[in-house]
Coordinates of C-alpha atoms and ligand atoms in Angstrom, one line a residue:
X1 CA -109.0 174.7 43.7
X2 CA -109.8 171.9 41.8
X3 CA -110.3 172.7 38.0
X4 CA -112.0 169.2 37.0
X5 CA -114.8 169.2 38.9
X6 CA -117.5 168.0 35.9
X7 CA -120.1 170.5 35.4
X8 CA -122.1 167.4 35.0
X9 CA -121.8 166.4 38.6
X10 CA -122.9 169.8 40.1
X11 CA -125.9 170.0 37.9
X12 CA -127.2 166.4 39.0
X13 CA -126.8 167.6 42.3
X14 CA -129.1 171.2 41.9
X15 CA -131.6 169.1 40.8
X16 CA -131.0 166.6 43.9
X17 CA -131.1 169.9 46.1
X18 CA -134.7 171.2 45.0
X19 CA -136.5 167.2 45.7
X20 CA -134.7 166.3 49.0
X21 CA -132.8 169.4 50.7
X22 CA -131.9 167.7 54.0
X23 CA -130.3 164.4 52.4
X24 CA -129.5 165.0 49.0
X25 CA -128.7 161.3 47.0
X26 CA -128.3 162.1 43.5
X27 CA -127.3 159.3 40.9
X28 CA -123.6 159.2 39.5
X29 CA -123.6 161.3 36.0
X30 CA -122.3 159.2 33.2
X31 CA -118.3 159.8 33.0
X32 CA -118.2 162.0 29.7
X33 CA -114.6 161.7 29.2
X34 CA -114.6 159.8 25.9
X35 CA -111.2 158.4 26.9
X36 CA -112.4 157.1 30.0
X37 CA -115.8 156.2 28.8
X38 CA -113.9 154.1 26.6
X39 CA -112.0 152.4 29.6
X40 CA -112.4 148.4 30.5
X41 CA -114.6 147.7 33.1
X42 CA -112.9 148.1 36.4
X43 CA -112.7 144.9 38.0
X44 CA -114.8 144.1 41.2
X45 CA -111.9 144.7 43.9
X46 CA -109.7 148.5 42.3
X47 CA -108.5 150.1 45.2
X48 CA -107.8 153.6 43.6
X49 CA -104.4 154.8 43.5
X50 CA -103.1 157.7 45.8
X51 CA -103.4 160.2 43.0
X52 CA -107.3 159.2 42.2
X53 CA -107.8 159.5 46.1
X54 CA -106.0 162.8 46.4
X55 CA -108.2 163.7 43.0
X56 CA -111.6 162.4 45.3
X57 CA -110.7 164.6 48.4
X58 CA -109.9 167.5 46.0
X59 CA -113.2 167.7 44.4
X60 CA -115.3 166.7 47.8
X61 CA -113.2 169.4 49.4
X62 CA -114.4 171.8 45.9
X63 CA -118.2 170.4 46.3
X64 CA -118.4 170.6 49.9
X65 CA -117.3 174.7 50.0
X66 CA -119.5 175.1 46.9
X67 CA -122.5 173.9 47.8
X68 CA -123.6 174.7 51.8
X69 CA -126.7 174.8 50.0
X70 CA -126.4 170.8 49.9
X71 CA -125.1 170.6 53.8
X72 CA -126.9 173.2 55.6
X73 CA -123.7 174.4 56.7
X74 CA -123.0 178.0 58.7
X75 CA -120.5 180.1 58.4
X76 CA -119.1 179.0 62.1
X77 CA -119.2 175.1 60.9
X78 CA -115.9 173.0 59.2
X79 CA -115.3 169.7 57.8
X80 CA -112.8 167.6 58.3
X81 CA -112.0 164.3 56.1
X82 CA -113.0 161.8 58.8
X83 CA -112.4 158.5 56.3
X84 CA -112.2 157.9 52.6
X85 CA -113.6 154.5 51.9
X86 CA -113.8 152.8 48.8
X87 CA -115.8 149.8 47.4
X88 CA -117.4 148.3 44.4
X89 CA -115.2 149.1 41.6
X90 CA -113.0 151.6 43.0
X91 CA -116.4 153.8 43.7
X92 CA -114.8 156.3 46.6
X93 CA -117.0 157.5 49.8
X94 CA -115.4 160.1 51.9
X95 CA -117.1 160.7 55.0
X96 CA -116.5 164.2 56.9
X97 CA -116.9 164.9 60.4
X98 CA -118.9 168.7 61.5
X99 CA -118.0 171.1 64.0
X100 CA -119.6 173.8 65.1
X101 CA -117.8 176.7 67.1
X102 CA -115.2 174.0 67.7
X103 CA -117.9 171.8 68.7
X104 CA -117.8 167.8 67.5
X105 CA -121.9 168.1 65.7
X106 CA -122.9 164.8 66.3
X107 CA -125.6 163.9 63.5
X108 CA -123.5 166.8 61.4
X109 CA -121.4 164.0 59.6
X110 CA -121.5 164.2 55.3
X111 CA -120.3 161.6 53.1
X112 CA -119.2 162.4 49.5
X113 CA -119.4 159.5 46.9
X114 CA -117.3 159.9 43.6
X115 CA -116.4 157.9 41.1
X116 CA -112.9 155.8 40.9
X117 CA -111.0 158.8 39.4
X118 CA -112.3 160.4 42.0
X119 CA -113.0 163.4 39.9
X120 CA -117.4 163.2 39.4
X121 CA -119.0 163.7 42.6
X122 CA -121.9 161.1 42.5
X123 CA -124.1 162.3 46.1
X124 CA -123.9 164.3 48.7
X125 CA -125.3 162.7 52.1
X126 CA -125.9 165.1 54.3
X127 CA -128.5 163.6 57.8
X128 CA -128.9 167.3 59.5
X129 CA -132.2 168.5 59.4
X130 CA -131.8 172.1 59.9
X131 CA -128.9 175.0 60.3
X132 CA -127.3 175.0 64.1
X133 CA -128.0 178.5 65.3
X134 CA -127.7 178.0 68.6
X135 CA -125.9 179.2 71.5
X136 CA -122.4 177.4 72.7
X137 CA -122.6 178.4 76.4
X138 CA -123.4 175.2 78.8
X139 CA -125.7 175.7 82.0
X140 CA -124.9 172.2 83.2
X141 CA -121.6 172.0 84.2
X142 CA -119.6 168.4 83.6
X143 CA -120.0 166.7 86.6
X144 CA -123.7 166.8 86.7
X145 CA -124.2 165.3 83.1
X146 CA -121.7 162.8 84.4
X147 CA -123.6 161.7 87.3
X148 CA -126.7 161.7 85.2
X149 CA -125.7 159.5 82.2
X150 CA -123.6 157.0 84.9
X151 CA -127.2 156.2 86.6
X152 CA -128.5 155.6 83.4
X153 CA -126.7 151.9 83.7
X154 CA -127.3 149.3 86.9
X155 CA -123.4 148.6 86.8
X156 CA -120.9 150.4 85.6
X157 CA -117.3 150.0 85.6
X158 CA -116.0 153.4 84.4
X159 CA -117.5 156.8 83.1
X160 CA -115.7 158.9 80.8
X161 CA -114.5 162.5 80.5
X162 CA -117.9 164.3 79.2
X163 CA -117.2 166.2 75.8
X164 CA -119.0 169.2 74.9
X165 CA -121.1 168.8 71.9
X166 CA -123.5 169.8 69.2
X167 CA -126.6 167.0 69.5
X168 CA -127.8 167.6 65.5
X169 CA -129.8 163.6 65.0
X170 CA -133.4 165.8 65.4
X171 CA -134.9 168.8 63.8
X172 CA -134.0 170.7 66.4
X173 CA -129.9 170.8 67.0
X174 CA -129.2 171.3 71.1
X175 CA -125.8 172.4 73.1
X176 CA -124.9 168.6 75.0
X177 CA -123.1 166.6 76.8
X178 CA -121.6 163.2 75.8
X179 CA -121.1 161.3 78.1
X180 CA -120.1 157.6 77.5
X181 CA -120.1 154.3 80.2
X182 CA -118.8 151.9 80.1
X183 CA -120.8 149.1 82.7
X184 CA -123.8 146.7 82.2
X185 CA -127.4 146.7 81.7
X186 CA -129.0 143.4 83.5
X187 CA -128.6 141.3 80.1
X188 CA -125.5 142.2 78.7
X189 CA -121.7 144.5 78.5
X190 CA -122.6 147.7 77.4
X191 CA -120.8 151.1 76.3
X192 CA -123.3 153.7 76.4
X193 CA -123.5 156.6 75.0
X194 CA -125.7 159.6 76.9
X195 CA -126.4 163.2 75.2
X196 CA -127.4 165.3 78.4
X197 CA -128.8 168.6 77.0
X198 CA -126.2 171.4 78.8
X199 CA -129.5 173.9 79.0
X200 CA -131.4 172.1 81.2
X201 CA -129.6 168.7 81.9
X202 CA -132.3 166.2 80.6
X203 CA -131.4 163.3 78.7
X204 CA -131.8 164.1 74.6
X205 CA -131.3 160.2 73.1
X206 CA -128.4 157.4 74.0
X207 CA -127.2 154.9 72.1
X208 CA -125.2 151.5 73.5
X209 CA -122.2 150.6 71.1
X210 CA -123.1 147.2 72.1
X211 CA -124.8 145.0 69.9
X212 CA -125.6 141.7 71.3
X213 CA -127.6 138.6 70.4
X214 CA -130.6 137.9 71.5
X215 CA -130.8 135.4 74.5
X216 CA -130.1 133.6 71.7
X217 CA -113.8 123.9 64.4
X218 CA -116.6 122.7 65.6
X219 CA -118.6 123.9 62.2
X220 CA -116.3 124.5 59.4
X221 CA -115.1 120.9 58.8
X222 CA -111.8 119.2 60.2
X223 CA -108.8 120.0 59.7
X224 CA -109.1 123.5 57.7
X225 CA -106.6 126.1 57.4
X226 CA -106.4 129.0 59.3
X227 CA -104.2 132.4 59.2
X228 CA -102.1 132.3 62.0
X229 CA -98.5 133.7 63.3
X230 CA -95.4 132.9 64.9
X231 CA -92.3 130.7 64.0
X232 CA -90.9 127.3 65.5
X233 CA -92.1 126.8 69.0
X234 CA -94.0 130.0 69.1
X235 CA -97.7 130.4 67.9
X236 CA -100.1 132.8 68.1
X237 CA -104.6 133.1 67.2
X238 CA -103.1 136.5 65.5
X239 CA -103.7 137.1 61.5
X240 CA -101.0 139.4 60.4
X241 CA -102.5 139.7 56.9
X242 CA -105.6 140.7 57.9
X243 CA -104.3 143.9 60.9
X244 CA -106.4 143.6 64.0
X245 CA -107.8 140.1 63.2
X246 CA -106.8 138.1 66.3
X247 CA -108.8 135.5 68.5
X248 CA -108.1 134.8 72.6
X249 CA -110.2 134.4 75.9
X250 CA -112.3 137.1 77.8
X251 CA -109.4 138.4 79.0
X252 CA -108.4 139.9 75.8
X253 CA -105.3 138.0 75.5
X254 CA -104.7 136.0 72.4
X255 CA -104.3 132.3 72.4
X256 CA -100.8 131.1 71.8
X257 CA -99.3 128.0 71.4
X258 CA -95.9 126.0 71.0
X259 CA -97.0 124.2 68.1
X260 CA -99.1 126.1 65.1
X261 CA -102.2 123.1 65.3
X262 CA -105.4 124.3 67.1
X263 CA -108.4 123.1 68.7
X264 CA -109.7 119.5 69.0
X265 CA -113.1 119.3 66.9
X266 CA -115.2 119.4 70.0
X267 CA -117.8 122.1 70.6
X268 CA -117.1 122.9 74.4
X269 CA -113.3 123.7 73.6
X270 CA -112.5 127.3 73.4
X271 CA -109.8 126.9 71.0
X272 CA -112.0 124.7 68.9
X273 CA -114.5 128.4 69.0
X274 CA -111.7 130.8 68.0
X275 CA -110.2 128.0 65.0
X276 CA -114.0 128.6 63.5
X277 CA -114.4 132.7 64.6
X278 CA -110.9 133.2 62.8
X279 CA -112.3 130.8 59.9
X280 CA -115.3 132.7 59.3
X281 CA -114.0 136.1 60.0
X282 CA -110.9 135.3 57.2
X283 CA -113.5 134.0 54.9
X284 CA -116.0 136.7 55.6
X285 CA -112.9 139.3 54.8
X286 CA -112.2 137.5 51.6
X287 CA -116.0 138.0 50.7
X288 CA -115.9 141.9 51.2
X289 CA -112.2 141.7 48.9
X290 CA -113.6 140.0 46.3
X291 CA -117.3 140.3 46.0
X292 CA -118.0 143.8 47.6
X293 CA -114.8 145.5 46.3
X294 CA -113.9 146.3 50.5
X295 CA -110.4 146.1 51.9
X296 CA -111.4 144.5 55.0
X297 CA -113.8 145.2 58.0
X298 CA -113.0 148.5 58.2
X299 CA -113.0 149.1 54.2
X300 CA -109.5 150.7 55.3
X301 CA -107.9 147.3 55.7
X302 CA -108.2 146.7 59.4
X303 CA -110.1 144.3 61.4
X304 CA -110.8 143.6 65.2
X305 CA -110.0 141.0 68.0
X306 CA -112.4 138.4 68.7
X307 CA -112.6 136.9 72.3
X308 CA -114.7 133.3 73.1
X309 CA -116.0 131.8 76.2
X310 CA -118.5 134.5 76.9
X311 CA -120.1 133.1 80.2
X312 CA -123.8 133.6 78.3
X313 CA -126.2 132.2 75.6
X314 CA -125.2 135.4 73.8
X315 CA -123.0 137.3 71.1
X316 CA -122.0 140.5 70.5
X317 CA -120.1 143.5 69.4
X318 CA -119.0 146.2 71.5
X319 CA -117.6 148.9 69.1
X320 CA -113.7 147.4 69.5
X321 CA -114.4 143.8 69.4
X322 CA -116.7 140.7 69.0
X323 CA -117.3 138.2 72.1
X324 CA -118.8 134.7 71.6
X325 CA -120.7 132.2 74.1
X326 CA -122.3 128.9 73.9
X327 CA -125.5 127.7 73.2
X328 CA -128.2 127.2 76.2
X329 CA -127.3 123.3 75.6
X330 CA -124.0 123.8 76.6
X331 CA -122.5 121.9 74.0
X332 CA -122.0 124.2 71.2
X333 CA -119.9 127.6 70.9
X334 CA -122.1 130.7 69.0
X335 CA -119.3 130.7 66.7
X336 CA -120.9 129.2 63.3
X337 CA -120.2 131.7 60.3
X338 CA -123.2 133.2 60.1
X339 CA -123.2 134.3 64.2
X340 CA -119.2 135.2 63.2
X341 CA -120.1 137.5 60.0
X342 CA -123.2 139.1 61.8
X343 CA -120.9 140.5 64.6
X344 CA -118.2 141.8 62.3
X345 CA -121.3 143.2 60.3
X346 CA -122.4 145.3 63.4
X347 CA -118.5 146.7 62.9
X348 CA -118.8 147.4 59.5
X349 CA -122.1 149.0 59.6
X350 CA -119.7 151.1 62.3
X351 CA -117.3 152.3 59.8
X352 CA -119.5 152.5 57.0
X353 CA -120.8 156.3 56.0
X354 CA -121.5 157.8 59.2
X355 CA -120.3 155.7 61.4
X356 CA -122.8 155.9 63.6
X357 CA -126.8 155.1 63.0
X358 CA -128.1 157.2 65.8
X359 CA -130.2 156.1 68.4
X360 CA -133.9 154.4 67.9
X361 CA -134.9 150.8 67.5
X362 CA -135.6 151.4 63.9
X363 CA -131.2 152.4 62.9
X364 CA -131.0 149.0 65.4
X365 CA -132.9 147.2 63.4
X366 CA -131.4 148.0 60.2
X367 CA -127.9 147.7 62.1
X368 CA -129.0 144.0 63.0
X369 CA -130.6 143.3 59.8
X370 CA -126.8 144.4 58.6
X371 CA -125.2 142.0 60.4
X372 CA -127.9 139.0 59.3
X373 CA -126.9 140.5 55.4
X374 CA -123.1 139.5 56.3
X375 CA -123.9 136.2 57.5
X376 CA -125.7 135.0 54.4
X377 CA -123.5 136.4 52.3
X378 CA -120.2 134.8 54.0
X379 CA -122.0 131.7 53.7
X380 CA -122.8 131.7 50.4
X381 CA -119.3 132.7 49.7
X382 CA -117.6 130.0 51.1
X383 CA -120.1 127.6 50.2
X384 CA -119.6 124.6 52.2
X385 CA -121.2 121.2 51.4
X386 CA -124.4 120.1 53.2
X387 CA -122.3 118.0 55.7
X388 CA -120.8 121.1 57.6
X389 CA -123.0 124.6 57.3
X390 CA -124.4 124.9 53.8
X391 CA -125.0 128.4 52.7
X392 CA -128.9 129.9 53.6
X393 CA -130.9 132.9 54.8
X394 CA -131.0 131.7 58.1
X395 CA -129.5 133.1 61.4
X396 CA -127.9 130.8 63.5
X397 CA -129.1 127.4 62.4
X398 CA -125.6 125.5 63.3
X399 CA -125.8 126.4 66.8
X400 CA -129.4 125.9 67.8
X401 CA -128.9 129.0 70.4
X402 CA -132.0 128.5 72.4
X403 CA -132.7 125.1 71.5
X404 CA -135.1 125.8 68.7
X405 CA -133.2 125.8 65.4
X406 CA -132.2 129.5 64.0
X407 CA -132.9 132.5 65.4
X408 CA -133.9 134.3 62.3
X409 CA -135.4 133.7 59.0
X410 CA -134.8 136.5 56.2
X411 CA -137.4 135.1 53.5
X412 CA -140.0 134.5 56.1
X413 CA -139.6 136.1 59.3
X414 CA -142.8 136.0 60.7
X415 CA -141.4 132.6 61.1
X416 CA -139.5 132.7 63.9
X417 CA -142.3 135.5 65.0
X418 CA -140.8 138.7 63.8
X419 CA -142.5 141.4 60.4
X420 CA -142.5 140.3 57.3
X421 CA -142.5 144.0 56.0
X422 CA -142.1 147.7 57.2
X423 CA -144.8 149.6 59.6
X424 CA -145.2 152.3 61.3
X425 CA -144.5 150.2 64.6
X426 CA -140.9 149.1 63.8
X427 CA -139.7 151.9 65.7
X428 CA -140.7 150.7 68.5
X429 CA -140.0 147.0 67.6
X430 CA -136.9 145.0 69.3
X431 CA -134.0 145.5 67.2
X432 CA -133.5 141.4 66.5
X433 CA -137.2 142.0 65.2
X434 CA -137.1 145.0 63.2
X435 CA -134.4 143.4 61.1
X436 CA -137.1 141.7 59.4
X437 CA -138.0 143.9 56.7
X438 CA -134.5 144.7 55.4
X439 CA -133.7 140.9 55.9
X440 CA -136.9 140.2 54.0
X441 CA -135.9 143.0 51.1
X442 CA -132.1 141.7 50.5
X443 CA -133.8 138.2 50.0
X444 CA -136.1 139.2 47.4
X445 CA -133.1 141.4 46.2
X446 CA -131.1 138.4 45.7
X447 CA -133.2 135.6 45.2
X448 CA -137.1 137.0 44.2
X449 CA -140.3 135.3 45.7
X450 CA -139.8 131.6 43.8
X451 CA -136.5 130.9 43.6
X452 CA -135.3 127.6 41.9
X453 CA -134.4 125.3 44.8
X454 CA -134.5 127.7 47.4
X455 CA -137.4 128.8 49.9
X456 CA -140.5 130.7 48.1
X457 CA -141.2 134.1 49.9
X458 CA -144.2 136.4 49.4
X459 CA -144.9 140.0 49.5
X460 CA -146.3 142.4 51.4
X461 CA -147.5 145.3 48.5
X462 CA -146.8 145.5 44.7
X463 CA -146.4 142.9 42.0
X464 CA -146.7 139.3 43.8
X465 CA -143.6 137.7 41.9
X466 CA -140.1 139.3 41.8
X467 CA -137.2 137.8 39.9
X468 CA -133.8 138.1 42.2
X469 CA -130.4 139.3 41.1
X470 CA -128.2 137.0 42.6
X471 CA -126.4 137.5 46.4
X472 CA -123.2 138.7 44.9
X473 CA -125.0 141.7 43.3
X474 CA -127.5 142.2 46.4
X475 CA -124.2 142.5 48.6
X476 CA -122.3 145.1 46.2
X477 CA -125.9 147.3 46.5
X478 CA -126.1 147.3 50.0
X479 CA -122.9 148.0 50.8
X480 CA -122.6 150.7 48.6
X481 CA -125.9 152.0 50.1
X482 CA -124.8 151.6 53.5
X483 CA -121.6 153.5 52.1
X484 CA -123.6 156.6 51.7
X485 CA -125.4 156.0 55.3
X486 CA -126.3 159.3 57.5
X487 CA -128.4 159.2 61.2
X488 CA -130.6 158.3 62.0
X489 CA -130.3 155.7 59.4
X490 CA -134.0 154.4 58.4
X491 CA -135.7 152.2 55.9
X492 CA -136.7 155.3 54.0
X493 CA -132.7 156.4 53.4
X494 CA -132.0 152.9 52.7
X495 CA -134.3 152.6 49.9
X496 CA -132.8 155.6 48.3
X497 CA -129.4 155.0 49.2
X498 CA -129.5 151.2 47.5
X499 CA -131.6 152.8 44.8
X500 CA -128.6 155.0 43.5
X501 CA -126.3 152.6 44.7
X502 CA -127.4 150.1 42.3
X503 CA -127.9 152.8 39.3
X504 CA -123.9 153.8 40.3
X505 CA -122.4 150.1 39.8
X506 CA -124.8 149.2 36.9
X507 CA -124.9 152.1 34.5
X508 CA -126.6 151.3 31.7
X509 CA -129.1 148.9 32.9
X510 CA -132.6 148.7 34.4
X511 CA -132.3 145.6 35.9
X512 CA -131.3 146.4 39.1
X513 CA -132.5 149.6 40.2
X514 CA -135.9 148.6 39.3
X515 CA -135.4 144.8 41.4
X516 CA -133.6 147.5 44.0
X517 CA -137.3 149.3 44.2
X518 CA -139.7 146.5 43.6
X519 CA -137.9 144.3 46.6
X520 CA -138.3 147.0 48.8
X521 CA -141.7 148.2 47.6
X522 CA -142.5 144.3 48.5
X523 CA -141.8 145.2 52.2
X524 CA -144.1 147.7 52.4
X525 CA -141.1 151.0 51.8
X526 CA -142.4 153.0 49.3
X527 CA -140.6 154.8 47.1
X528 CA -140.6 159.0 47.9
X529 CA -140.4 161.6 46.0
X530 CA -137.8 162.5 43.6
X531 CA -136.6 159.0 43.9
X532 CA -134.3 158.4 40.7
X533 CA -136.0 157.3 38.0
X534 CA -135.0 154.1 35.2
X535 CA -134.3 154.4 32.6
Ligands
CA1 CA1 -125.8 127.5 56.9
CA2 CA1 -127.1 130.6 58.2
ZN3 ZN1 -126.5 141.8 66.4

């Protein structure tokens, strides 16, 4: 029983509850404790202690058996406390896991924000659509999903045990199988996930954990410093201060070395690739530290392996680590910071809110778009000089992938051929091109439409000029949107979920929730009902 659960909190959230009762995203109350209203401003990067984290589960724990009005949840459903996240000024994000009849509800997942005390609940973020009624009893027995999701991929190398689950990312919640392989579609590794209904065995939705490129140090200057480990004669690619961070070949196995001096400079050398993937990915996890308030990829201080020499014009994530290949040229590696930070972003979208973005071009879009955010904003974090890669809102311009300069363009994607702003076809866009709009909203965000020595950009609805406010501040706003994230994730959610995101971190001001909604009005995502209102 947790006795300081505000009033406050509860109230914001009824009100929440009668505008949007499947995904309720209600502004944080102002703290009315004099004594901590009173309080400096909590620096950027405030872990919260283990007493204000305790405090968080405590009242998320109170909240969550309060209010199943919030969650849709039956009496035969539980939570469990799947991770508790925190970011921008020690704001706190737990994220529970649903089951249902001792079923895993995938789509059932509800993240609680709170403040850095951990006592205010700020939102409850719940995706499912509608309660789960149904019956737990499978007509398809294991092996038959099995052999139906393993011929959903040309090649595949293994298929794993199939897990009996509640499919909850629709309207209508269904009895399934999940059923993940791990093989290859013609372009590219893949790890697929298939939901097989267990009624009458047809496919529901899948979803690849793999999130490659598009058929599309060397970079960072020479020498630079990198995190590495080991002791006299003995060296290792392996980052002990940042866990998990470690960089080898495609076998998995991390480089080592007698001496602790990598690479030669030259842009066909694999060492060479993993002295800039570990350069960008140390920078990149100094960015989240200090400018998005994250401890690491994970936001639970962990990280993941990156491999090089990927036998393909390519990049990509696979949901345990990043791989890297060249440039059709030949002569470059794809590991410039902005191709580096966009594959970590794919694994922090992973482990932020829901986990997951469900199925659907439109979450991949947004997932890539995620990844395109991280790049720009490592860049402009580290902020190297026009001889070596200058900071921009462009995706992969070191590398020259395909042989015609970046592969994306955030202020101006039609560019490079891809929408400006949302429509009703980005659904059934290609990921890499339904980034677009997002990419196109964080530059307005952070930069508005004539920017002083930076590229113009132009809307697509709503007041022709917007005044940016800054990256750093763009970057703390998405994240702690993407904090709040539920699937399927869509440009709808992420409009409200930046909207009270930026009201949360800037109390008292206008300014950004009102550049929050005028950037994404801009690229054609209007606001919906209910939406939180400033002042
Ligand atoms: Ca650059
Ligand atoms: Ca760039
Ligand atoms: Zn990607």
């Amino acid at each position: 029983m947790n006795s300081k659960l505000k009033v406050g909190a509860v109230a914001v959230l009824a009100v929440a509850a009668l505008t949007t009762p499947s995904a309720v995203n209600a502004a944080t109350a102002p703290v009315n404790d004099p004594a901590r209203a009173a309080s400096a401003e909590p620096p950027v990067y405030a872990p919260p202690s283990a007493e204000a984290r305790a405090q968080a589960v405590a009242t998320a724990n109170a909240t969550l058996a309060a209010r199943a009005d919030l969650t849709l949840k039956g009496e035969n459903e539980k939570f469990d406390l799947a991770a508790n996240v925190s970011g921008v000024k020690g704001l706190q994000y737990l994220t529970y896991s649903r089951s249902y009849r001792g079923l895993r509800v995938h789509g059932g997942e509800v993240v609680v924000a709170t403040d850095r005390f951990g006592e205010q609940v700020g939102s409850v973020n719940s995706g499912l659509q509608s309660r789960i009624t149904i019956d737990v009893t499978s007509r398809v027995d294991a092996a038959t999903a099995s052999a139906t999701a393993r011929a959903q991929l040309p090649t595949v190398e293994s298929v794993g045990t199939p897990e009996l689950v509640v499919h909850a990312t629709t309207t209508t919640p269904r009895l399934a199988w999940e059923v993940v392989v791990n093989g290859a579609t013609q372009e590219a590794p893949s790890v697929l996930h298939v939901f097989v209904d267990a009624l009458d065995g047809s496919i529901i939705e899948s979803y690849d954990d793999v999130r490659a490129g598009t058929g599309n140090s060397y970079y960072n200057g020479n020498p630079v410093t990198i995190q590495t480990s080991g002791s006299s004669g003995s060296y290792s690619m392996t980052d002990t201060t940042r866990p998990g961070l470690r960089c080898g070949g495609q076998n998995g196995a991390v480089y080592t070395k007698s001496t602790d001096n990598w690479g030669n400079g030259s842009g066909t050398n694999l060492e060479t690739a993993c002295v800039d993937a570990l350069y960008a990915a140390q920078k990149q996890w100094d960015m989240l530290r200090t400018w998005l308030g994250r401890n690491g990829v994970t936001g639970t201080g962990r990280s993941y392996p990156a491999r090089v020499g990927l036998a393909a014009v390519n990049a990509y994530w696979n949901g345990s680590y990043t791989s890297f290949g060249r440039n059709s040229a030949n002569t470059r590696q794809a590991t410039p910071m902005d191709v580096v930070a966009h594959e970590y972003g794919h694994a922090i979208f992973q482990n932020s809110g829901s986990g997951g973005g469900g199925s659907g071009n439109e979450s991949g879009g947004l997932n890539e778009s995620t990844g395109d955010i991280y790049g720009a904003l490592t860049e402009h974090y580290a902020n190297q000089p026009a001889t070596l890669d200058p900071p921009d809102y462009l995706v992969g311009e070191e590398v020259n992938l395909s042989g015609s300069g970046e592969i994306r363009n955030m202020y101006n994607p039609s560019a490079k051929g891809h929408p400006n702003c949302y429509s009703s076809s980005i659904p059934s866009t290609p990921v890499h091109s339904a980034a677009g709009p997002q990419n196109h909203w964080f530059y307005l965000l952070s930069e508005g439409t004539n920017p002083v020595g930076k590229p113009a950009s132009t809307v697509c609805s709503g007041p022709t000029t917007l005044t940016g406010i800054g990256i750093q501040k763009a970057g703390q706003i998405f994240q702690s949107g993407l904090n709040t994230k539920t699937a399927p994730w869509t440009h709808a959610k992420a409009r409200r979920a930046t909207v009270a995101a930026a009201k949360s971190l800037f109390p008292g001001s206008c300014v950004e929730v009102n550049a929050v909604k005028a950037a994404w009005t801009a690229v054609n995502v209007p606001a919906a009902s209910g939406e939180v209102a400033c002042p």
